[in-house]
């Protein structure tokens, strides 16, 4: 019964998300009846190849019936904390790291090359390369904050991208894309690539995702760099509650992916 319940809670992870808007996705989930919590204790079972999550001593399965196991104890502790934090009902909207782990195990592990290539393709249209043609204040802000990041990528990894004014597509040099792929190669593993895919999608920048993975910028600096245009618009035109809720939900998913990524890193 536990395996079927897990399937009911988290659904199918191919495709990963039922709606691209995290606020709308949460609204959809809220309409579904939530199952009652059926367990008392949450544990971690160390076994060959990883650390599995247990409920009342029994192993948890993913929606595809695979063992819910993480590569490091630190990562398993994040997932276990989500299960332990459930109250009377189990709410998947409050378990983003568990959902991301399920996705890595059930989907990305079977399509790692495709997800890896998707991130690399994102670099070919990276947000950091597309610059505003005005007003001058925004143009200057983009240059001041994005140019050093692209300079870092060029120096550290040889990814020398063209800058584009406006939104017309500009094909990037094949050498730059290949260099980016080589830099990303060190993270070619289902869990890490799953995390970086989320970071790439939510920031709009594969270069920012790589900068975060390499430890060049921290969580909040990456988020700030990803929202220069949006923040400039808010400063001049304001925002509304719906937009703020959407941004907060996106940040929650982004921070969860970043937390899992850090927990996967080798401990010194």
PDB file of C-alpha atoms in Angstrom:
ATOM      1  CA  UNK A   1       0.000   0.000   0.000  1.00  0.00           C
ATOM      2  CA  UNK A   2       2.851   2.354   0.764  1.00  0.00           C
ATOM      3  CA  UNK A   3       4.187   2.158  -2.808  1.00  0.00           C
ATOM      4  CA  UNK A   4       0.777   2.906  -4.321  1.00  0.00           C
ATOM      5  CA  UNK A   5       0.362   5.842  -1.929  1.00  0.00           C
ATOM      6  CA  UNK A   6       3.702   7.255  -3.013  1.00  0.00           C
ATOM      7  CA  UNK A   7       2.506   7.040  -6.612  1.00  0.00           C
ATOM      8  CA  UNK A   8      -0.710   8.886  -5.701  1.00  0.00           C
ATOM      9  CA  UNK A   9       1.195  11.626  -3.879  1.00  0.00           C
ATOM     10  CA  UNK A  10       3.856  12.426  -6.418  1.00  0.00           C
ATOM     11  CA  UNK A  11       2.325  11.253  -9.674  1.00  0.00           C
ATOM     12  CA  UNK A  12       4.317  10.569 -12.803  1.00  0.00           C
ATOM     13  CA  UNK A  13       7.588  12.428 -13.266  1.00  0.00           C
ATOM     14  CA  UNK A  14       7.802  12.115 -17.039  1.00  0.00           C
ATOM     15  CA  UNK A  15       7.064  14.890 -17.806  1.00  0.00           C
ATOM     16  CA  UNK A  16       8.383  16.226 -14.532  1.00  0.00           C
ATOM     17  CA  UNK A  17       5.872  19.004 -13.859  1.00  0.00           C
ATOM     18  CA  UNK A  18       2.118  19.284 -14.431  1.00  0.00           C
ATOM     19  CA  UNK A  19       2.350  23.034 -15.113  1.00  0.00           C
ATOM     20  CA  UNK A  20       5.305  25.330 -15.819  1.00  0.00           C
ATOM     21  CA  UNK A  21       4.006  28.013 -13.427  1.00  0.00           C
ATOM     22  CA  UNK A  22       4.821  26.914  -9.854  1.00  0.00           C
ATOM     23  CA  UNK A  23       1.914  28.920  -8.434  1.00  0.00           C
ATOM     24  CA  UNK A  24      -0.554  27.295 -10.831  1.00  0.00           C
ATOM     25  CA  UNK A  25       1.020  23.905 -10.149  1.00  0.00           C
ATOM     26  CA  UNK A  26       0.506  24.386  -6.412  1.00  0.00           C
ATOM     27  CA  UNK A  27      -3.111  25.384  -7.036  1.00  0.00           C
ATOM     28  CA  UNK A  28      -3.672  22.194  -9.033  1.00  0.00           C
ATOM     29  CA  UNK A  29      -2.132  20.090  -6.275  1.00  0.00           C
ATOM     30  CA  UNK A  30      -4.258  21.804  -3.634  1.00  0.00           C
ATOM     31  CA  UNK A  31      -7.418  20.645  -5.419  1.00  0.00           C
ATOM     32  CA  UNK A  32      -6.412  17.017  -4.995  1.00  0.00           C
ATOM     33  CA  UNK A  33      -7.337  15.350  -1.704  1.00  0.00           C
ATOM     34  CA  UNK A  34      -4.216  14.930   0.401  1.00  0.00           C
ATOM     35  CA  UNK A  35      -3.533  11.501   1.919  1.00  0.00           C
ATOM     36  CA  UNK A  36      -3.203  11.217   5.650  1.00  0.00           C
ATOM     37  CA  UNK A  37       0.206  10.650   7.158  1.00  0.00           C
ATOM     38  CA  UNK A  38       0.471   6.889   7.621  1.00  0.00           C
ATOM     39  CA  UNK A  39       3.839   6.590   9.388  1.00  0.00           C
ATOM     40  CA  UNK A  40       5.368   7.618  12.692  1.00  0.00           C
ATOM     41  CA  UNK A  41       9.133   7.558  12.198  1.00  0.00           C
ATOM     42  CA  UNK A  42      11.438   8.551   9.356  1.00  0.00           C
ATOM     43  CA  UNK A  43      14.910   7.070   9.027  1.00  0.00           C
ATOM     44  CA  UNK A  44      17.906   6.683   6.746  1.00  0.00           C
ATOM     45  CA  UNK A  45      19.263   3.273   5.845  1.00  0.00           C
ATOM     46  CA  UNK A  46      22.857   3.190   4.601  1.00  0.00           C
ATOM     47  CA  UNK A  47      23.338   0.559   1.950  1.00  0.00           C
ATOM     48  CA  UNK A  48      25.655  -0.145  -0.953  1.00  0.00           C
ATOM     49  CA  UNK A  49      25.415   2.707  -3.411  1.00  0.00           C
ATOM     50  CA  UNK A  50      23.590   5.227  -1.263  1.00  0.00           C
ATOM     51  CA  UNK A  51      21.307   6.164   1.594  1.00  0.00           C
ATOM     52  CA  UNK A  52      17.651   5.169   1.374  1.00  0.00           C
ATOM     53  CA  UNK A  53      14.699   6.790   3.132  1.00  0.00           C
ATOM     54  CA  UNK A  54      12.614   4.614   5.468  1.00  0.00           C
ATOM     55  CA  UNK A  55       9.188   5.109   7.015  1.00  0.00           C
ATOM     56  CA  UNK A  56       8.644   3.037  10.144  1.00  0.00           C
ATOM     57  CA  UNK A  57      11.682   1.028   9.079  1.00  0.00           C
ATOM     58  CA  UNK A  58      10.392   0.253   5.565  1.00  0.00           C
ATOM     59  CA  UNK A  59      12.057   1.592   2.443  1.00  0.00           C
ATOM     60  CA  UNK A  60      10.262   4.285   0.448  1.00  0.00           C
ATOM     61  CA  UNK A  61       9.794   3.799  -3.278  1.00  0.00           C
ATOM     62  CA  UNK A  62       9.612   6.404  -6.028  1.00  0.00           C
ATOM     63  CA  UNK A  63       6.518   6.711  -8.247  1.00  0.00           C
ATOM     64  CA  UNK A  64       8.215   4.328 -10.716  1.00  0.00           C
ATOM     65  CA  UNK A  65       8.798   1.815  -7.894  1.00  0.00           C
ATOM     66  CA  UNK A  66      12.520   2.435  -7.611  1.00  0.00           C
ATOM     67  CA  UNK A  67      14.202   2.724  -4.246  1.00  0.00           C
ATOM     68  CA  UNK A  68      14.244   6.318  -2.975  1.00  0.00           C
ATOM     69  CA  UNK A  69      17.967   6.522  -2.236  1.00  0.00           C
ATOM     70  CA  UNK A  70      20.384   9.447  -2.323  1.00  0.00           C
ATOM     71  CA  UNK A  71      24.140   9.393  -3.047  1.00  0.00           C
ATOM     72  CA  UNK A  72      25.152  11.123   0.212  1.00  0.00           C
ATOM     73  CA  UNK A  73      23.854  11.118   3.769  1.00  0.00           C
ATOM     74  CA  UNK A  74      23.539  14.908   3.661  1.00  0.00           C
ATOM     75  CA  UNK A  75      21.209  14.679   0.657  1.00  0.00           C
ATOM     76  CA  UNK A  76      19.195  11.885   2.291  1.00  0.00           C
ATOM     77  CA  UNK A  77      18.793  14.014   5.408  1.00  0.00           C
ATOM     78  CA  UNK A  78      17.156  16.771   3.335  1.00  0.00           C
ATOM     79  CA  UNK A  79      14.608  14.314   1.945  1.00  0.00           C
ATOM     80  CA  UNK A  80      14.038  12.678   5.320  1.00  0.00           C
ATOM     81  CA  UNK A  81      13.388  16.088   6.866  1.00  0.00           C
ATOM     82  CA  UNK A  82      10.598  16.724   4.354  1.00  0.00           C
ATOM     83  CA  UNK A  83       8.898  13.440   5.226  1.00  0.00           C
ATOM     84  CA  UNK A  84       9.353  14.084   8.943  1.00  0.00           C
ATOM     85  CA  UNK A  85       7.910  17.571   8.568  1.00  0.00           C
ATOM     86  CA  UNK A  86       4.543  16.370   7.298  1.00  0.00           C
ATOM     87  CA  UNK A  87       1.689  16.868   9.745  1.00  0.00           C
ATOM     88  CA  UNK A  88      -1.713  15.148   9.617  1.00  0.00           C
ATOM     89  CA  UNK A  89      -1.695  15.081   5.824  1.00  0.00           C
ATOM     90  CA  UNK A  90       1.112  14.549   3.310  1.00  0.00           C
ATOM     91  CA  UNK A  91       1.439  17.603   1.083  1.00  0.00           C
ATOM     92  CA  UNK A  92       3.771  17.155  -1.920  1.00  0.00           C
ATOM     93  CA  UNK A  93       3.856  20.942  -2.399  1.00  0.00           C
ATOM     94  CA  UNK A  94       6.005  21.084   0.739  1.00  0.00           C
ATOM     95  CA  UNK A  95       8.374  18.343  -0.478  1.00  0.00           C
ATOM     96  CA  UNK A  96      10.300  19.850  -3.432  1.00  0.00           C
ATOM     97  CA  UNK A  97      13.548  18.014  -2.708  1.00  0.00           C
ATOM     98  CA  UNK A  98      11.757  14.658  -2.558  1.00  0.00           C
ATOM     99  CA  UNK A  99      10.111  15.408  -5.905  1.00  0.00           C
ATOM    100  CA  UNK A 100      13.458  16.400  -7.411  1.00  0.00           C
ATOM    101  CA  UNK A 101      15.068  13.207  -6.096  1.00  0.00           C
ATOM    102  CA  UNK A 102      12.233  11.157  -7.604  1.00  0.00           C
ATOM    103  CA  UNK A 103      12.758  12.899 -10.917  1.00  0.00           C
ATOM    104  CA  UNK A 104      16.497  12.200 -10.868  1.00  0.00           C
ATOM    105  CA  UNK A 105      15.922   8.522 -10.113  1.00  0.00           C
ATOM    106  CA  UNK A 106      12.910   7.790 -12.316  1.00  0.00           C
ATOM    107  CA  UNK A 107      13.474  10.100 -15.285  1.00  0.00           C
ATOM    108  CA  UNK A 108      16.888  11.719 -15.549  1.00  0.00           C
ATOM    109  CA  UNK A 109      18.802   8.517 -14.815  1.00  0.00           C
ATOM    110  CA  UNK A 110      17.201   7.073 -17.964  1.00  0.00           C
ATOM    111  CA  UNK A 111      17.714  10.168 -20.107  1.00  0.00           C
ATOM    112  CA  UNK A 112      20.875  11.732 -18.718  1.00  0.00           C
ATOM    113  CA  UNK A 113      22.360  12.548 -22.123  1.00  0.00           C
ATOM    114  CA  UNK A 114      19.179  14.306 -23.233  1.00  0.00           C
ATOM    115  CA  UNK A 115      18.938  16.462 -20.095  1.00  0.00           C
ATOM    116  CA  UNK A 116      22.659  17.251 -20.255  1.00  0.00           C
ATOM    117  CA  UNK A 117      22.307  18.316 -23.891  1.00  0.00           C
ATOM    118  CA  UNK A 118      19.266  20.431 -23.027  1.00  0.00           C
ATOM    119  CA  UNK A 119      21.341  22.496 -20.598  1.00  0.00           C
ATOM    120  CA  UNK A 120      24.097  22.847 -23.196  1.00  0.00           C
ATOM    121  CA  UNK A 121      21.564  24.022 -25.786  1.00  0.00           C
ATOM    122  CA  UNK A 122      20.325  26.582 -23.275  1.00  0.00           C
ATOM    123  CA  UNK A 123      23.810  28.072 -23.286  1.00  0.00           C
ATOM    124  CA  UNK A 124      23.334  28.805 -26.972  1.00  0.00           C
ATOM    125  CA  UNK A 125      20.550  31.280 -26.150  1.00  0.00           C
ATOM    126  CA  UNK A 126      21.775  32.327 -22.739  1.00  0.00           C
ATOM    127  CA  UNK A 127      19.996  35.305 -21.188  1.00  0.00           C
ATOM    128  CA  UNK A 128      23.305  36.954 -20.271  1.00  0.00           C
ATOM    129  CA  UNK A 129      24.147  37.382 -23.954  1.00  0.00           C
ATOM    130  CA  UNK A 130      20.952  39.262 -24.853  1.00  0.00           C
ATOM    131  CA  UNK A 131      21.183  42.905 -23.844  1.00  0.00           C
ATOM    132  CA  UNK A 132      18.654  45.697 -23.715  1.00  0.00           C
ATOM    133  CA  UNK A 133      18.999  48.502 -26.269  1.00  0.00           C
ATOM    134  CA  UNK A 134      17.698  51.009 -23.709  1.00  0.00           C
ATOM    135  CA  UNK A 135      17.201  52.794 -21.460  1.00  0.00           C
ATOM    136  CA  UNK A 136      20.815  53.583 -20.653  1.00  0.00           C
ATOM    137  CA  UNK A 137      20.411  52.860 -16.937  1.00  0.00           C
ATOM    138  CA  UNK A 138      19.382  49.279 -17.645  1.00  0.00           C
ATOM    139  CA  UNK A 139      22.036  48.827 -20.333  1.00  0.00           C
ATOM    140  CA  UNK A 140      24.714  50.000 -17.902  1.00  0.00           C
ATOM    141  CA  UNK A 141      23.407  47.783 -15.115  1.00  0.00           C
ATOM    142  CA  UNK A 142      23.468  44.707 -17.330  1.00  0.00           C
ATOM    143  CA  UNK A 143      27.007  45.470 -18.460  1.00  0.00           C
ATOM    144  CA  UNK A 144      28.273  46.137 -14.944  1.00  0.00           C
ATOM    145  CA  UNK A 145      26.940  42.893 -13.535  1.00  0.00           C
ATOM    146  CA  UNK A 146      26.865  40.471 -16.467  1.00  0.00           C
ATOM    147  CA  UNK A 147      30.094  41.338 -18.273  1.00  0.00           C
ATOM    148  CA  UNK A 148      32.328  40.138 -15.375  1.00  0.00           C
ATOM    149  CA  UNK A 149      30.393  36.879 -15.274  1.00  0.00           C
ATOM    150  CA  UNK A 150      30.903  36.225 -18.979  1.00  0.00           C
ATOM    151  CA  UNK A 151      34.555  37.206 -18.587  1.00  0.00           C
ATOM    152  CA  UNK A 152      34.884  34.616 -15.820  1.00  0.00           C
ATOM    153  CA  UNK A 153      33.322  31.949 -18.037  1.00  0.00           C
ATOM    154  CA  UNK A 154      35.693  32.826 -20.876  1.00  0.00           C
ATOM    155  CA  UNK A 155      38.762  32.756 -18.625  1.00  0.00           C
ATOM    156  CA  UNK A 156      37.841  29.701 -16.579  1.00  0.00           C
ATOM    157  CA  UNK A 157      36.259  27.571 -19.303  1.00  0.00           C
ATOM    158  CA  UNK A 158      36.938  29.147 -22.705  1.00  0.00           C
ATOM    159  CA  UNK A 159      33.269  29.946 -23.335  1.00  0.00           C
ATOM    160  CA  UNK A 160      33.510  33.113 -25.420  1.00  0.00           C
ATOM    161  CA  UNK A 161      29.980  34.108 -26.357  1.00  0.00           C
ATOM    162  CA  UNK A 162      28.749  36.882 -28.655  1.00  0.00           C
ATOM    163  CA  UNK A 163      26.627  39.660 -27.144  1.00  0.00           C
ATOM    164  CA  UNK A 164      23.340  40.520 -28.845  1.00  0.00           C
ATOM    165  CA  UNK A 165      21.397  43.768 -28.591  1.00  0.00           C
ATOM    166  CA  UNK A 166      17.679  43.075 -28.512  1.00  0.00           C
ATOM    167  CA  UNK A 167      15.918  39.719 -28.809  1.00  0.00           C
ATOM    168  CA  UNK A 168      16.848  38.564 -32.318  1.00  0.00           C
ATOM    169  CA  UNK A 169      18.500  35.160 -32.165  1.00  0.00           C
ATOM    170  CA  UNK A 170      22.265  35.056 -32.637  1.00  0.00           C
ATOM    171  CA  UNK A 171      23.896  31.681 -33.119  1.00  0.00           C
ATOM    172  CA  UNK A 172      26.800  31.319 -30.727  1.00  0.00           C
ATOM    173  CA  UNK A 173      30.209  29.977 -31.811  1.00  0.00           C
ATOM    174  CA  UNK A 174      30.363  26.187 -31.847  1.00  0.00           C
ATOM    175  CA  UNK A 175      33.650  26.426 -29.937  1.00  0.00           C
ATOM    176  CA  UNK A 176      31.929  28.281 -27.082  1.00  0.00           C
ATOM    177  CA  UNK A 177      29.135  25.699 -26.840  1.00  0.00           C
ATOM    178  CA  UNK A 178      31.651  22.859 -26.904  1.00  0.00           C
ATOM    179  CA  UNK A 179      33.687  24.542 -24.172  1.00  0.00           C
ATOM    180  CA  UNK A 180      30.559  24.926 -22.047  1.00  0.00           C
ATOM    181  CA  UNK A 181      29.756  21.232 -22.503  1.00  0.00           C
ATOM    182  CA  UNK A 182      33.251  20.296 -21.352  1.00  0.00           C
ATOM    183  CA  UNK A 183      32.866  22.463 -18.252  1.00  0.00           C
ATOM    184  CA  UNK A 184      29.493  20.890 -17.444  1.00  0.00           C
ATOM    185  CA  UNK A 185      30.856  17.377 -17.915  1.00  0.00           C
ATOM    186  CA  UNK A 186      32.174  17.158 -14.353  1.00  0.00           C
ATOM    187  CA  UNK A 187      28.560  17.291 -13.132  1.00  0.00           C
ATOM    188  CA  UNK A 188      27.235  14.592 -15.483  1.00  0.00           C
ATOM    189  CA  UNK A 189      25.343  12.539 -12.917  1.00  0.00           C
ATOM    190  CA  UNK A 190      21.534  12.236 -12.578  1.00  0.00           C
ATOM    191  CA  UNK A 191      21.127  14.093  -9.289  1.00  0.00           C
ATOM    192  CA  UNK A 192      23.507  16.958 -10.025  1.00  0.00           C
ATOM    193  CA  UNK A 193      22.277  17.412 -13.570  1.00  0.00           C
ATOM    194  CA  UNK A 194      18.676  17.405 -12.307  1.00  0.00           C
ATOM    195  CA  UNK A 195      19.541  20.206  -9.902  1.00  0.00           C
ATOM    196  CA  UNK A 196      21.412  22.236 -12.503  1.00  0.00           C
ATOM    197  CA  UNK A 197      18.582  21.794 -14.994  1.00  0.00           C
ATOM    198  CA  UNK A 198      16.220  23.404 -12.477  1.00  0.00           C
ATOM    199  CA  UNK A 199      18.685  26.223 -11.773  1.00  0.00           C
ATOM    200  CA  UNK A 200      19.154  26.829 -15.505  1.00  0.00           C
ATOM    201  CA  UNK A 201      15.432  26.906 -16.203  1.00  0.00           C
ATOM    202  CA  UNK A 202      14.521  29.172 -13.295  1.00  0.00           C
ATOM    203  CA  UNK A 203      17.354  31.653 -13.838  1.00  0.00           C
ATOM    204  CA  UNK A 204      17.225  31.630 -17.626  1.00  0.00           C
ATOM    205  CA  UNK A 205      20.966  31.115 -17.808  1.00  0.00           C
ATOM    206  CA  UNK A 206      23.116  28.032 -18.236  1.00  0.00           C
ATOM    207  CA  UNK A 207      26.156  30.187 -17.512  1.00  0.00           C
ATOM    208  CA  UNK A 208      24.698  31.193 -14.148  1.00  0.00           C
ATOM    209  CA  UNK A 209      24.001  27.540 -13.356  1.00  0.00           C
ATOM    210  CA  UNK A 210      27.631  26.676 -14.101  1.00  0.00           C
ATOM    211  CA  UNK A 211      28.850  29.614 -12.016  1.00  0.00           C
ATOM    212  CA  UNK A 212      26.779  28.357  -9.092  1.00  0.00           C
ATOM    213  CA  UNK A 213      27.972  24.768  -9.548  1.00  0.00           C
ATOM    214  CA  UNK A 214      31.604  25.901  -9.626  1.00  0.00           C
ATOM    215  CA  UNK A 215      31.096  27.931  -6.455  1.00  0.00           C
ATOM    216  CA  UNK A 216      31.884  31.243  -8.162  1.00  0.00           C
ATOM    217  CA  UNK A 217      28.668  32.850  -6.898  1.00  0.00           C
ATOM    218  CA  UNK A 218      26.403  31.895  -4.037  1.00  0.00           C
ATOM    219  CA  UNK A 219      22.687  31.202  -4.064  1.00  0.00           C
ATOM    220  CA  UNK A 220      21.368  34.741  -3.639  1.00  0.00           C
ATOM    221  CA  UNK A 221      23.943  36.392  -5.894  1.00  0.00           C
ATOM    222  CA  UNK A 222      22.979  34.059  -8.742  1.00  0.00           C
ATOM    223  CA  UNK A 223      19.299  34.810  -8.164  1.00  0.00           C
ATOM    224  CA  UNK A 224      20.004  38.550  -8.164  1.00  0.00           C
ATOM    225  CA  UNK A 225      22.020  38.331 -11.382  1.00  0.00           C
ATOM    226  CA  UNK A 226      19.167  36.413 -13.003  1.00  0.00           C
ATOM    227  CA  UNK A 227      16.634  39.140 -12.181  1.00  0.00           C
ATOM    228  CA  UNK A 228      18.360  42.347 -13.205  1.00  0.00           C
ATOM    229  CA  UNK A 229      15.745  43.128 -15.863  1.00  0.00           C
ATOM    230  CA  UNK A 230      12.810  42.189 -13.645  1.00  0.00           C
ATOM    231  CA  UNK A 231      14.148  44.167 -10.694  1.00  0.00           C
ATOM    232  CA  UNK A 232      14.694  47.222 -12.870  1.00  0.00           C
ATOM    233  CA  UNK A 233      11.077  46.987 -14.056  1.00  0.00           C
ATOM    234  CA  UNK A 234       9.811  46.656 -10.483  1.00  0.00           C
ATOM    235  CA  UNK A 235      11.835  49.697  -9.417  1.00  0.00           C
ATOM    236  CA  UNK A 236      10.223  51.818 -12.116  1.00  0.00           C
ATOM    237  CA  UNK A 237       6.754  50.340 -12.527  1.00  0.00           C
ATOM    238  CA  UNK A 238       6.084  48.373  -9.369  1.00  0.00           C
ATOM    239  CA  UNK A 239       4.693  44.863  -9.013  1.00  0.00           C
ATOM    240  CA  UNK A 240       1.582  43.082  -7.751  1.00  0.00           C
ATOM    241  CA  UNK A 241       0.750  40.297  -5.323  1.00  0.00           C
ATOM    242  CA  UNK A 242       0.369  37.645  -8.008  1.00  0.00           C
ATOM    243  CA  UNK A 243       3.755  38.415  -9.532  1.00  0.00           C
ATOM    244  CA  UNK A 244       5.379  38.430  -6.110  1.00  0.00           C
ATOM    245  CA  UNK A 245       3.805  35.067  -5.248  1.00  0.00           C
ATOM    246  CA  UNK A 246       5.005  33.606  -8.545  1.00  0.00           C
ATOM    247  CA  UNK A 247       8.548  34.850  -7.963  1.00  0.00           C
ATOM    248  CA  UNK A 248       8.538  33.538  -4.383  1.00  0.00           C
ATOM    249  CA  UNK A 249       7.399  30.113  -5.573  1.00  0.00           C
ATOM    250  CA  UNK A 250      10.102  30.049  -8.238  1.00  0.00           C
ATOM    251  CA  UNK A 251      12.704  31.008  -5.677  1.00  0.00           C
ATOM    252  CA  UNK A 252      11.541  28.170  -3.411  1.00  0.00           C
ATOM    253  CA  UNK A 253      12.092  25.612  -6.166  1.00  0.00           C
ATOM    254  CA  UNK A 254      15.419  27.196  -7.079  1.00  0.00           C
ATOM    255  CA  UNK A 255      16.643  27.191  -3.469  1.00  0.00           C
ATOM    256  CA  UNK A 256      15.571  23.562  -3.010  1.00  0.00           C
ATOM    257  CA  UNK A 257      17.514  22.479  -6.095  1.00  0.00           C
ATOM    258  CA  UNK A 258      20.541  24.442  -4.898  1.00  0.00           C
ATOM    259  CA  UNK A 259      20.307  22.898  -1.418  1.00  0.00           C
ATOM    260  CA  UNK A 260      20.212  19.391  -2.859  1.00  0.00           C
ATOM    261  CA  UNK A 261      23.130  20.179  -5.166  1.00  0.00           C
ATOM    262  CA  UNK A 262      25.243  21.336  -2.218  1.00  0.00           C
ATOM    263  CA  UNK A 263      24.293  18.258  -0.209  1.00  0.00           C
ATOM    264  CA  UNK A 264      25.575  16.077  -3.043  1.00  0.00           C
ATOM    265  CA  UNK A 265      29.038  17.620  -2.922  1.00  0.00           C
ATOM    266  CA  UNK A 266      31.849  15.561  -1.370  1.00  0.00           C
ATOM    267  CA  UNK A 267      32.380  16.526   2.237  1.00  0.00           C
ATOM    268  CA  UNK A 268      35.903  17.629   3.174  1.00  0.00           C
TER     269      UNK A 268
END
